[in-house]
Short mmCIF file of C-alpha atoms in Angstrom, two decimals:
data_model
loop_
_atom_site.label_atom_id
_atom_site.label_comp_id
_atom_site.label_asym_id
_atom_site.label_seq_id
_atom_site.Cartn_x
_atom_site.Cartn_y
_atom_site.Cartn_z
CA MET A 1 -4.48 -1.57 13.07
CA LYS A 2 -4.71 -5.73 13.05
CA PRO A 3 -1.51 -7.53 13.74
CA HIS A 4 -0.02 -8.98 10.99
CA ARG A 5 -0.04 -12.80 10.12
CA LEU A 6 3.35 -13.09 8.68
CA CYS A 7 5.25 -16.16 7.67
CA MET A 8 8.84 -16.69 6.12
CA THR A 9 9.75 -18.85 3.37
CA HIS A 10 13.76 -18.90 3.78
CA HIS A 11 15.40 -17.95 7.24
CA LEU A 12 18.39 -15.96 6.35
CA VAL A 13 18.75 -13.66 9.19
CA LEU A 14 20.97 -13.34 12.14
CA SER A 15 19.98 -15.27 15.34
CA TYR A 16 17.68 -12.78 17.54
CA GLU A 17 14.70 -14.18 19.10
CA LEU A 18 12.33 -13.09 15.78
CA HIS A 19 10.61 -16.82 15.35
CA LYS A 20 8.59 -16.66 18.14
CA LYS A 21 6.31 -14.02 16.27
CA MET A 22 6.34 -15.07 12.43
CA GLU A 23 5.85 -18.89 11.06
CA ILE A 24 9.17 -20.35 9.32
CA TYR A 25 7.51 -22.32 6.32
CA ARG A 26 9.96 -24.76 4.33
CA PRO A 27 8.45 -24.27 0.40
CA HIS A 28 8.77 -26.90 -2.38
CA LYS A 29 11.52 -26.86 -4.60
CA ALA A 30 9.90 -25.55 -7.92
CA TYR A 31 9.20 -28.13 -10.45
CA PRO A 32 10.47 -27.55 -14.24
CA VAL A 33 7.16 -27.57 -15.20
CA GLU A 34 6.25 -24.43 -12.67
CA LEU A 35 9.50 -22.91 -13.67
CA ALA A 36 8.32 -22.57 -17.66
CA GLN A 37 5.40 -20.79 -16.98
CA PHE A 38 7.23 -17.84 -17.50
CA HIS A 39 10.95 -19.25 -18.75
CA SER A 40 10.95 -21.28 -22.10
CA ALA A 41 11.10 -24.89 -21.56
CA ASP A 42 14.04 -25.14 -23.13
CA TYR A 43 15.87 -22.71 -21.14
CA VAL A 44 14.54 -24.94 -17.84
CA GLU A 45 15.64 -28.13 -19.24
CA PHE A 46 18.95 -26.73 -20.22
CA LEU A 47 19.18 -25.49 -16.57
CA HIS A 48 18.32 -28.96 -15.38
CA ARG A 49 21.00 -30.69 -17.29
CA ILE A 50 24.05 -28.81 -17.29
CA THR A 51 26.92 -29.42 -14.64
CA PRO A 52 30.13 -28.14 -14.40
CA ASP A 53 31.80 -31.39 -15.35
CA THR A 54 29.72 -31.38 -18.73
CA GLN A 55 29.48 -27.45 -19.69
CA HIS A 56 32.51 -27.77 -21.94
CA LEU A 57 30.48 -29.84 -24.48
CA PHE A 58 27.99 -27.16 -25.14
CA SER A 59 29.72 -23.84 -25.58
CA ASN A 60 27.07 -22.60 -28.19
CA GLU A 61 24.32 -23.24 -25.59
CA LEU A 62 25.89 -21.77 -23.00
CA ALA A 63 26.39 -18.60 -25.28
CA ARG A 64 22.54 -18.80 -26.29
CA TYR A 65 21.53 -18.89 -22.62
CA ASN A 66 24.13 -16.29 -21.43
CA LEU A 67 25.90 -18.94 -18.98
CA GLY A 68 29.18 -17.95 -18.00
CA GLU A 69 31.32 -15.34 -16.33
CA ASP A 70 28.61 -13.33 -15.05
CA CYS A 71 26.36 -16.33 -14.32
CA PRO A 72 28.62 -19.68 -14.09
CA VAL A 73 27.53 -23.20 -14.33
CA PHE A 74 28.01 -24.72 -10.70
CA GLU A 75 27.07 -27.85 -8.96
CA ASN A 76 23.43 -28.05 -8.26
CA LEU A 77 22.46 -25.26 -10.17
CA PHE A 78 19.42 -26.54 -11.09
CA GLU A 79 18.51 -27.25 -7.42
CA PHE A 80 19.41 -23.84 -6.45
CA CYS A 81 17.14 -22.49 -8.76
CA GLN A 82 14.52 -24.65 -7.96
CA ILE A 83 14.92 -23.86 -3.83
CA TYR A 84 14.64 -19.56 -4.19
CA ALA A 85 11.93 -20.03 -6.84
CA GLY A 86 9.93 -22.33 -4.95
CA GLY A 87 10.08 -20.14 -1.86
CA THR A 88 8.51 -17.12 -3.84
CA ILE A 89 6.03 -19.11 -5.29
CA ASP A 90 4.90 -20.61 -2.39
CA ALA A 91 5.14 -17.13 -0.46
CA ALA A 92 2.69 -16.06 -3.41
CA ARG A 93 0.36 -18.77 -2.86
CA ARG A 94 0.18 -18.18 0.73
CA LEU A 95 -0.74 -14.34 0.25
CA ASN A 96 -3.55 -15.79 -2.25
CA ASN A 97 -4.86 -18.30 -0.10
CA GLN A 98 -5.26 -15.44 3.29
CA LEU A 99 -2.72 -17.49 4.99
CA CYS A 100 -0.65 -14.88 6.33
CA ASP A 101 -0.37 -10.92 5.38
CA ILE A 102 3.17 -10.61 4.64
CA ALA A 103 5.40 -13.34 3.30
CA ILE A 104 9.15 -13.20 3.43
CA ASN A 105 11.64 -14.69 0.89
CA TRP A 106 15.13 -13.21 1.32
CA ALA A 107 17.02 -16.12 -0.80
CA GLY A 108 14.44 -14.44 -3.91
CA GLY A 109 14.51 -11.43 -5.65
CA LEU A 110 16.57 -12.57 -8.70
CA HIS A 111 15.25 -10.17 -10.90
CA HIS A 112 17.71 -9.95 -13.98
CA ALA A 113 16.66 -13.14 -15.32
CA LYS A 114 15.11 -12.98 -18.81
CA LYS A 115 12.62 -15.51 -20.67
CA CYS A 116 15.50 -17.48 -22.74
CA GLU A 117 18.33 -16.23 -20.80
CA ALA A 118 20.62 -15.80 -17.51
CA SER A 119 21.48 -12.41 -16.60
CA GLY A 120 23.90 -10.80 -13.42
CA PHE A 121 24.30 -13.78 -11.65
CA CYS A 122 20.01 -14.47 -11.90
CA TYR A 123 19.23 -18.10 -13.43
CA ILE A 124 15.17 -18.10 -12.89
CA ASN A 125 13.09 -15.16 -12.38
CA ASP A 126 11.48 -15.98 -9.18
CA LEU A 127 9.78 -12.55 -8.86
CA VAL A 128 7.96 -12.77 -12.33
CA LEU A 129 6.74 -16.44 -11.04
CA GLY A 130 5.47 -15.08 -7.72
CA ILE A 131 3.40 -12.22 -9.69
CA LEU A 132 2.16 -14.78 -11.83
CA GLU A 133 0.95 -16.67 -8.98
CA LEU A 134 -0.63 -13.01 -7.34
CA LEU A 135 -2.60 -12.64 -10.74
CA LYS A 136 -4.53 -15.49 -10.49
CA HIS A 137 -6.29 -13.85 -7.28
CA HIS A 138 -5.46 -10.08 -7.89
CA ALA A 139 -6.47 -7.53 -11.08
CA ARG A 140 -3.58 -5.45 -10.19
CA VAL A 141 0.23 -6.25 -8.49
CA LEU A 142 2.25 -3.49 -7.51
CA TYR A 143 6.42 -4.18 -7.85
CA ILE A 144 8.91 -2.33 -6.31
CA ASP A 145 12.64 -2.77 -6.46
CA ILE A 146 15.18 -1.07 -4.26
CA ASP A 147 18.19 -3.10 -5.20
CA VAL A 148 20.83 -0.39 -7.06
CA HIS A 149 20.62 -2.33 -10.22
CA HIS A 150 17.52 -1.70 -12.00
CA GLY A 151 14.75 -4.47 -12.11
CA ASP A 152 15.33 -5.02 -15.94
CA GLY A 153 13.88 -8.56 -16.08
CA VAL A 154 10.43 -8.29 -13.80
CA GLU A 155 10.06 -4.84 -16.15
CA GLU A 156 10.58 -6.45 -19.27
CA ALA A 157 8.46 -9.71 -18.66
CA PHE A 158 5.31 -7.31 -18.09
CA TYR A 159 6.31 -4.34 -19.87
CA PHE A 160 3.36 -4.47 -22.21
CA THR A 161 0.57 -4.94 -19.86
CA ASP A 162 -1.41 -2.57 -16.98
CA ARG A 163 -2.23 -5.86 -14.99
CA VAL A 164 1.37 -5.06 -12.71
CA MET A 165 3.28 -1.70 -12.40
CA THR A 166 7.08 -1.97 -11.97
CA VAL A 167 8.47 0.84 -10.33
CA SER A 168 12.25 0.63 -9.82
CA PHE A 169 15.01 3.28 -7.69
CA HIS A 170 18.54 2.24 -9.25
CA LYS A 171 21.66 3.58 -10.04
CA PHE A 172 21.40 4.65 -13.91
CA GLY A 173 24.64 5.86 -16.12
CA ASP A 174 28.27 5.10 -16.63
CA MET A 175 27.47 2.21 -18.61
CA PHE A 176 26.41 0.85 -14.82
CA PHE A 177 24.76 -2.36 -15.21
CA PRO A 178 22.61 -3.74 -16.58
CA GLY A 179 22.35 -0.45 -18.69
CA THR A 180 18.41 0.10 -18.65
CA GLY A 181 15.80 2.22 -16.77
CA ASP A 182 15.94 4.99 -17.90
CA VAL A 183 13.16 7.48 -16.55
CA LYS A 184 11.95 7.86 -20.38
CA GLU A 185 11.16 3.83 -20.35
CA ILE A 186 7.59 3.59 -19.10
CA GLY A 187 5.82 1.01 -21.00
CA GLU A 188 4.12 0.15 -24.23
CA ARG A 189 0.82 -0.92 -25.80
CA GLU A 190 -1.68 -1.87 -22.79
CA GLY A 191 1.08 -1.13 -20.41
CA LYS A 192 2.37 2.66 -21.20
CA PHE A 193 2.91 4.75 -18.21
CA TYR A 194 2.83 1.41 -15.69
CA ALA A 195 6.58 0.79 -15.86
CA ILE A 196 8.09 3.40 -13.81
CA ASN A 197 12.14 3.88 -13.71
CA VAL A 198 13.77 6.50 -10.90
CA PRO A 199 17.20 6.18 -12.21
CA LEU A 200 19.76 8.12 -9.45
CA LYS A 201 23.37 8.90 -9.38
CA ASP A 202 26.27 7.74 -7.30
CA GLY A 203 26.06 8.49 -3.93
CA ILE A 204 22.46 9.32 -2.58
CA ASP A 205 21.65 9.52 0.88
CA ASP A 206 18.99 8.34 3.13
CA THR A 207 17.09 11.51 3.24
CA SER A 208 17.07 12.34 -0.52
CA PHE A 209 16.41 8.44 -1.15
CA THR A 210 13.56 8.20 1.01
CA ARG A 211 12.23 11.35 0.55
CA LEU A 212 11.83 10.58 -3.53
CA PHE A 213 10.49 6.97 -2.46
CA LYS A 214 7.77 7.96 -0.20
CA THR A 215 6.53 10.70 -2.63
CA ILE A 216 6.67 8.40 -5.76
CA ILE A 217 5.21 5.63 -3.67
CA SER A 218 2.29 7.26 -2.42
CA LYS A 219 1.17 8.71 -5.41
CA VAL A 220 1.88 5.43 -7.23
CA VAL A 221 -0.76 3.14 -4.78
CA GLU A 222 -3.11 5.98 -4.70
CA ILE A 223 -3.42 6.09 -8.38
CA TYR A 224 -2.73 2.10 -9.15
CA GLN A 225 -5.10 0.92 -6.15
CA PRO A 226 -3.12 -2.49 -6.28
CA GLY A 227 -4.56 -5.40 -4.37
CA VAL A 228 -0.66 -6.62 -3.35
CA ILE A 229 2.72 -5.28 -3.34
CA VAL A 230 5.97 -6.94 -4.30
CA LEU A 231 8.94 -5.49 -2.50
CA GLN A 232 12.40 -6.50 -3.65
CA CYS A 233 14.80 -5.13 -1.09
CA GLY A 234 18.28 -5.84 -2.81
CA ALA A 235 20.59 -4.93 -0.34
CA ASP A 236 23.65 -3.56 -2.48
CA SER A 237 21.94 -0.23 -2.22
CA LEU A 238 23.62 0.28 1.05
CA ALA A 239 26.65 2.18 2.19
CA GLY A 240 29.75 -0.36 1.65
CA ASP A 241 28.33 -2.32 -0.71
CA ARG A 242 31.04 -4.00 -2.89
CA LEU A 243 29.56 -3.12 -6.39
CA GLY A 244 26.87 -0.67 -5.27
CA CYS A 245 27.74 3.05 -4.93
CA PHE A 246 24.96 4.79 -2.56
CA ASN A 247 25.37 6.04 0.92
CA LEU A 248 22.33 4.56 2.21
CA SER A 249 22.42 3.58 5.77
CA ILE A 250 20.75 0.24 7.09
CA ASP A 251 17.68 2.56 8.90
CA GLY A 252 17.31 4.51 5.82
CA HIS A 253 17.01 0.90 3.54
CA ALA A 254 14.22 -0.25 5.98
CA GLU A 255 12.56 2.90 6.29
CA CYS A 256 11.35 2.20 2.56
CA VAL A 257 10.50 -1.05 3.91
CA ARG A 258 8.51 0.32 6.73
CA PHE A 259 6.65 2.70 4.86
CA VAL A 260 5.40 0.10 2.19
CA LYS A 261 4.02 -1.73 5.30
CA LYS A 262 2.01 0.84 6.35
CA PHE A 263 -0.26 0.37 3.50
CA ASN A 264 -1.71 -2.63 5.15
CA LEU A 265 -1.75 -4.43 1.98
CA PRO A 266 -0.76 -8.47 0.90
CA LEU A 267 2.76 -7.30 0.70
CA LEU A 268 5.55 -9.80 -0.61
CA VAL A 269 9.02 -9.16 0.49
CA THR A 270 12.18 -10.79 -1.40
CA GLY A 271 16.02 -10.33 -0.95
CA GLY A 272 18.12 -9.78 -4.11
CA GLY A 273 21.42 -8.27 -4.52
CA GLY A 274 24.13 -7.62 -1.82
CA TYR A 275 27.75 -8.22 -2.09
CA THR A 276 29.23 -7.53 1.52
CA LYS A 277 27.65 -10.14 3.23
CA GLU A 278 27.60 -9.32 6.80
CA ASN A 279 25.73 -6.07 5.60
CA VAL A 280 23.12 -7.68 4.14
CA ALA A 281 22.36 -10.23 7.16
CA ARG A 282 22.25 -6.85 9.36
CA CYS A 283 20.04 -5.55 6.89
CA TRP A 284 17.69 -8.46 6.22
CA THR A 285 17.48 -8.88 9.77
CA LEU A 286 16.65 -5.18 10.99
CA GLU A 287 13.77 -5.34 8.02
CA THR A 288 12.23 -8.60 9.32
CA GLY A 289 12.16 -6.77 12.76
CA VAL A 290 10.40 -4.20 11.11
CA LEU A 291 7.90 -6.20 9.22
CA LEU A 292 6.98 -7.65 12.55
CA ASP A 293 6.77 -4.37 14.58
CA THR A 294 10.04 -5.36 15.91
CA GLU A 295 12.58 -3.07 17.40
CA LEU A 296 15.91 -5.36 18.30
CA PRO A 297 18.66 -4.42 20.24
CA ASN A 298 21.82 -2.90 18.35
CA ASP A 299 24.20 -5.20 20.04
CA ILE A 300 24.74 -8.76 17.75
CA PRO A 301 24.07 -11.50 19.95
CA GLU A 302 26.62 -14.54 20.39
CA ASN A 303 26.44 -16.83 17.13
CA GLU A 304 28.47 -19.02 15.48
CA TYR A 305 29.26 -16.22 12.80
CA ILE A 306 29.58 -13.27 15.25
CA LYS A 307 33.69 -12.98 13.82
CA TYR A 308 32.20 -11.26 10.48
CA PHE A 309 30.86 -8.53 12.63
CA ALA A 310 33.98 -7.50 14.37
CA PRO A 311 34.99 -5.04 15.75
CA GLU A 312 31.73 -3.25 16.55
CA PHE A 313 29.46 -6.19 16.76
CA SER A 314 26.33 -4.08 16.19
CA LEU A 315 23.56 -4.36 13.83
CA LYS A 316 23.34 -0.99 12.22
CA ILE A 317 25.85 0.69 9.65
CA PRO A 318 26.34 4.62 9.32
CA ASN A 319 25.66 6.28 5.95
CA GLY A 320 28.43 6.13 3.34
CA HIS A 321 30.92 8.90 2.36
CA ILE A 322 30.48 9.03 -1.78
CA GLU A 323 29.78 12.47 -3.02
CA ASN A 324 25.98 12.57 -3.43
CA LEU A 325 25.83 13.63 -7.27
CA ASN A 326 22.26 14.01 -6.87
CA SER A 327 21.59 17.40 -6.71
CA LYS A 328 18.21 18.99 -5.55
CA SER A 329 17.52 20.17 -9.37
CA TYR A 330 18.25 16.50 -10.89
CA LEU A 331 15.74 14.86 -7.94
CA SER A 332 13.31 16.97 -8.76
CA THR A 333 13.61 16.87 -12.49
CA ILE A 334 13.05 12.83 -12.02
CA LYS A 335 10.05 13.46 -9.82
CA VAL A 336 8.42 15.99 -11.70
CA GLN A 337 8.54 13.48 -14.96
CA VAL A 338 7.42 10.48 -13.04
CA LEU A 339 4.39 12.30 -11.39
CA GLU A 340 3.43 13.76 -14.83
CA ASN A 341 3.62 10.21 -16.40
CA LEU A 342 1.17 8.96 -13.74
CA ARG A 343 -1.09 11.87 -14.62
CA TYR A 344 -1.84 9.91 -17.80
CA ILE A 345 -3.23 6.92 -16.14
CA GLN A 346 -6.85 8.46 -15.52
CA HIS A 347 -7.85 5.38 -12.76
CA ALA A 348 -6.80 2.23 -11.80
CA PRO A 349 -7.57 -0.43 -14.78
CA SER A 350 -10.63 -3.16 -14.10
CA VAL A 351 -9.75 -6.56 -14.88
CA GLN A 352 -12.48 -9.05 -15.59
CA MET A 353 -11.08 -11.85 -13.46
CA GLN A 354 -11.34 -15.36 -14.93
CA GLU A 355 -11.87 -18.93 -13.52
CA VAL A 356 -8.74 -19.09 -10.81
CA PRO A 357 -6.03 -21.70 -12.12
CA PRO A 358 -5.14 -24.18 -9.56
CA ASP A 359 -2.20 -23.62 -7.38
CA PHE A 360 0.09 -26.90 -7.55
CA TYR A 361 1.13 -28.92 -9.89
CA ILE A 362 2.84 -32.11 -7.81
CA PRO A 363 3.86 -34.84 -9.78
CA ASP A 364 2.77 -38.65 -8.16
CA PHE A 365 5.16 -39.96 -5.64
CA ASP A 366 4.51 -43.97 -5.62
CA GLU A 367 6.40 -45.29 -2.62
CA ASP A 368 5.57 -48.53 -4.11
CA GLU A 369 8.45 -47.49 -6.26
CA GLN A 370 11.20 -46.85 -4.25
CA ASN A 371 13.93 -49.24 -3.69
CA PRO A 372 13.82 -49.79 0.16
CA ASP A 373 17.65 -50.83 -0.14
CA GLU A 374 18.62 -47.46 -1.77
CA ARG A 375 20.17 -44.84 0.32
CA VAL A 376 18.18 -41.80 0.30
CA ASP A 377 19.83 -38.31 0.70
CA GLN A 378 18.52 -35.62 3.44
CA HIS A 379 16.92 -33.39 0.73
CA THR A 380 14.85 -36.32 -0.73
CA GLN A 381 13.41 -37.01 2.59
CA ASP A 382 12.48 -33.56 3.38
CA LYS A 383 10.88 -33.24 0.27
CA HIS A 384 8.48 -35.86 1.73
CA ILE A 385 7.72 -34.88 5.37
CA GLN A 386 4.82 -33.38 5.55
CA ARG A 387 5.20 -30.65 8.18
CA ASP A 388 2.05 -29.68 10.85
CA ASP A 389 2.40 -26.03 9.60
CA GLU A 390 2.20 -26.48 5.89
CA TYR A 391 -0.88 -25.74 4.12
CA TYR A 392 -3.19 -28.81 2.92
CA ASP A 393 -6.61 -28.70 1.48
CA GLY A 394 -9.98 -29.41 3.00
CA ASP A 395 -9.35 -31.35 6.74
CA ASN A 396 -5.88 -31.78 6.87
CA ASP A 397 -5.29 -27.77 6.36
CA ASN A 398 -3.72 -26.68 10.02
CA ASP A 399 -3.62 -22.78 9.28
CA GLN A 400 -7.39 -22.62 9.36
CA ASN A 401 -7.30 -21.24 12.95
CA MET A 402 -3.99 -19.55 12.90
CA ASP A 403 -3.53 -16.99 15.47
CA ASP A 404 -2.38 -13.53 14.49
CA VAL A 405 1.19 -12.73 15.21
#
């Protein structure tokens, strides 16, 4: 098996010596017109316009777009959305252009956002935008979600199509957010049987979760034959998460990443939820190592945030101790029902590919219009710096001979 070329569009991992084996890539900030490829233009415009100082003037719009308690308005909200969405969009484009085999955006994975509203701390659904990019080059995209919450925004976006299969493993029941994700939710019309939900109860452990995951994902890949996989690695399914209720260790969580990688398909990996921050950093660091075939030492090296990892200062965390309410018979019933639904898919759907739309919409930047006496902030300067390792068309493409890592 040839080595994987891996690029990362956002560096949110601990300070292990990982960077020597991958390319760190600074993505562009997504433009409003790019965000409107999925989201409604009026919603995007409102996110662009609203600020903490002006939100009291827009009570009706805040309610309409579900901004408030779970999705607060904060300073530089729109720029935040542009950065994480741009990371996933560029990750998809680099995969499409075969500039890497695996692309990571740990800042992405905000899977709850809907076309016209925010939801569950998610404002712009970068996953949907990334998948739309991948569909320009791939007939079938497989989306896998191991966040403790149901990937409802992504499922809803592709509920009526067979070109994207969504598979979500999540806590379901007891009024747990977002309240969707029953095993009976399977898609509609052309998308019937192309939405797969694996509803789980409190306390599932590594053994039960990974066994079910491998069985279902193996069958999905065999039948659906995707051209590319998007894997959302929400870390709130870990033991000890402030909002989660599973018993997964970091090793158990990472085993799912390791398993998906073995299919040797183009792979876009994102973050997602995670509310015990030191364990989120541990998890995505270990999983970056997994994607690089690099085993990391358990002792966390000295860094400016080392105090957060006291007293053990170790990379891995053990299983949790919540009672496992997922009986063998319950998990067997779920597995049988999911596999039975897959039987209705006779073969991988074929798609007549149209002319591929262009990747980029870049507004003109006229240096002559810039005031030389005006101070330019660092973010603006960064946006206009051409880096040697970024992708350009034609003779400026420095990635054409990029070595495998």
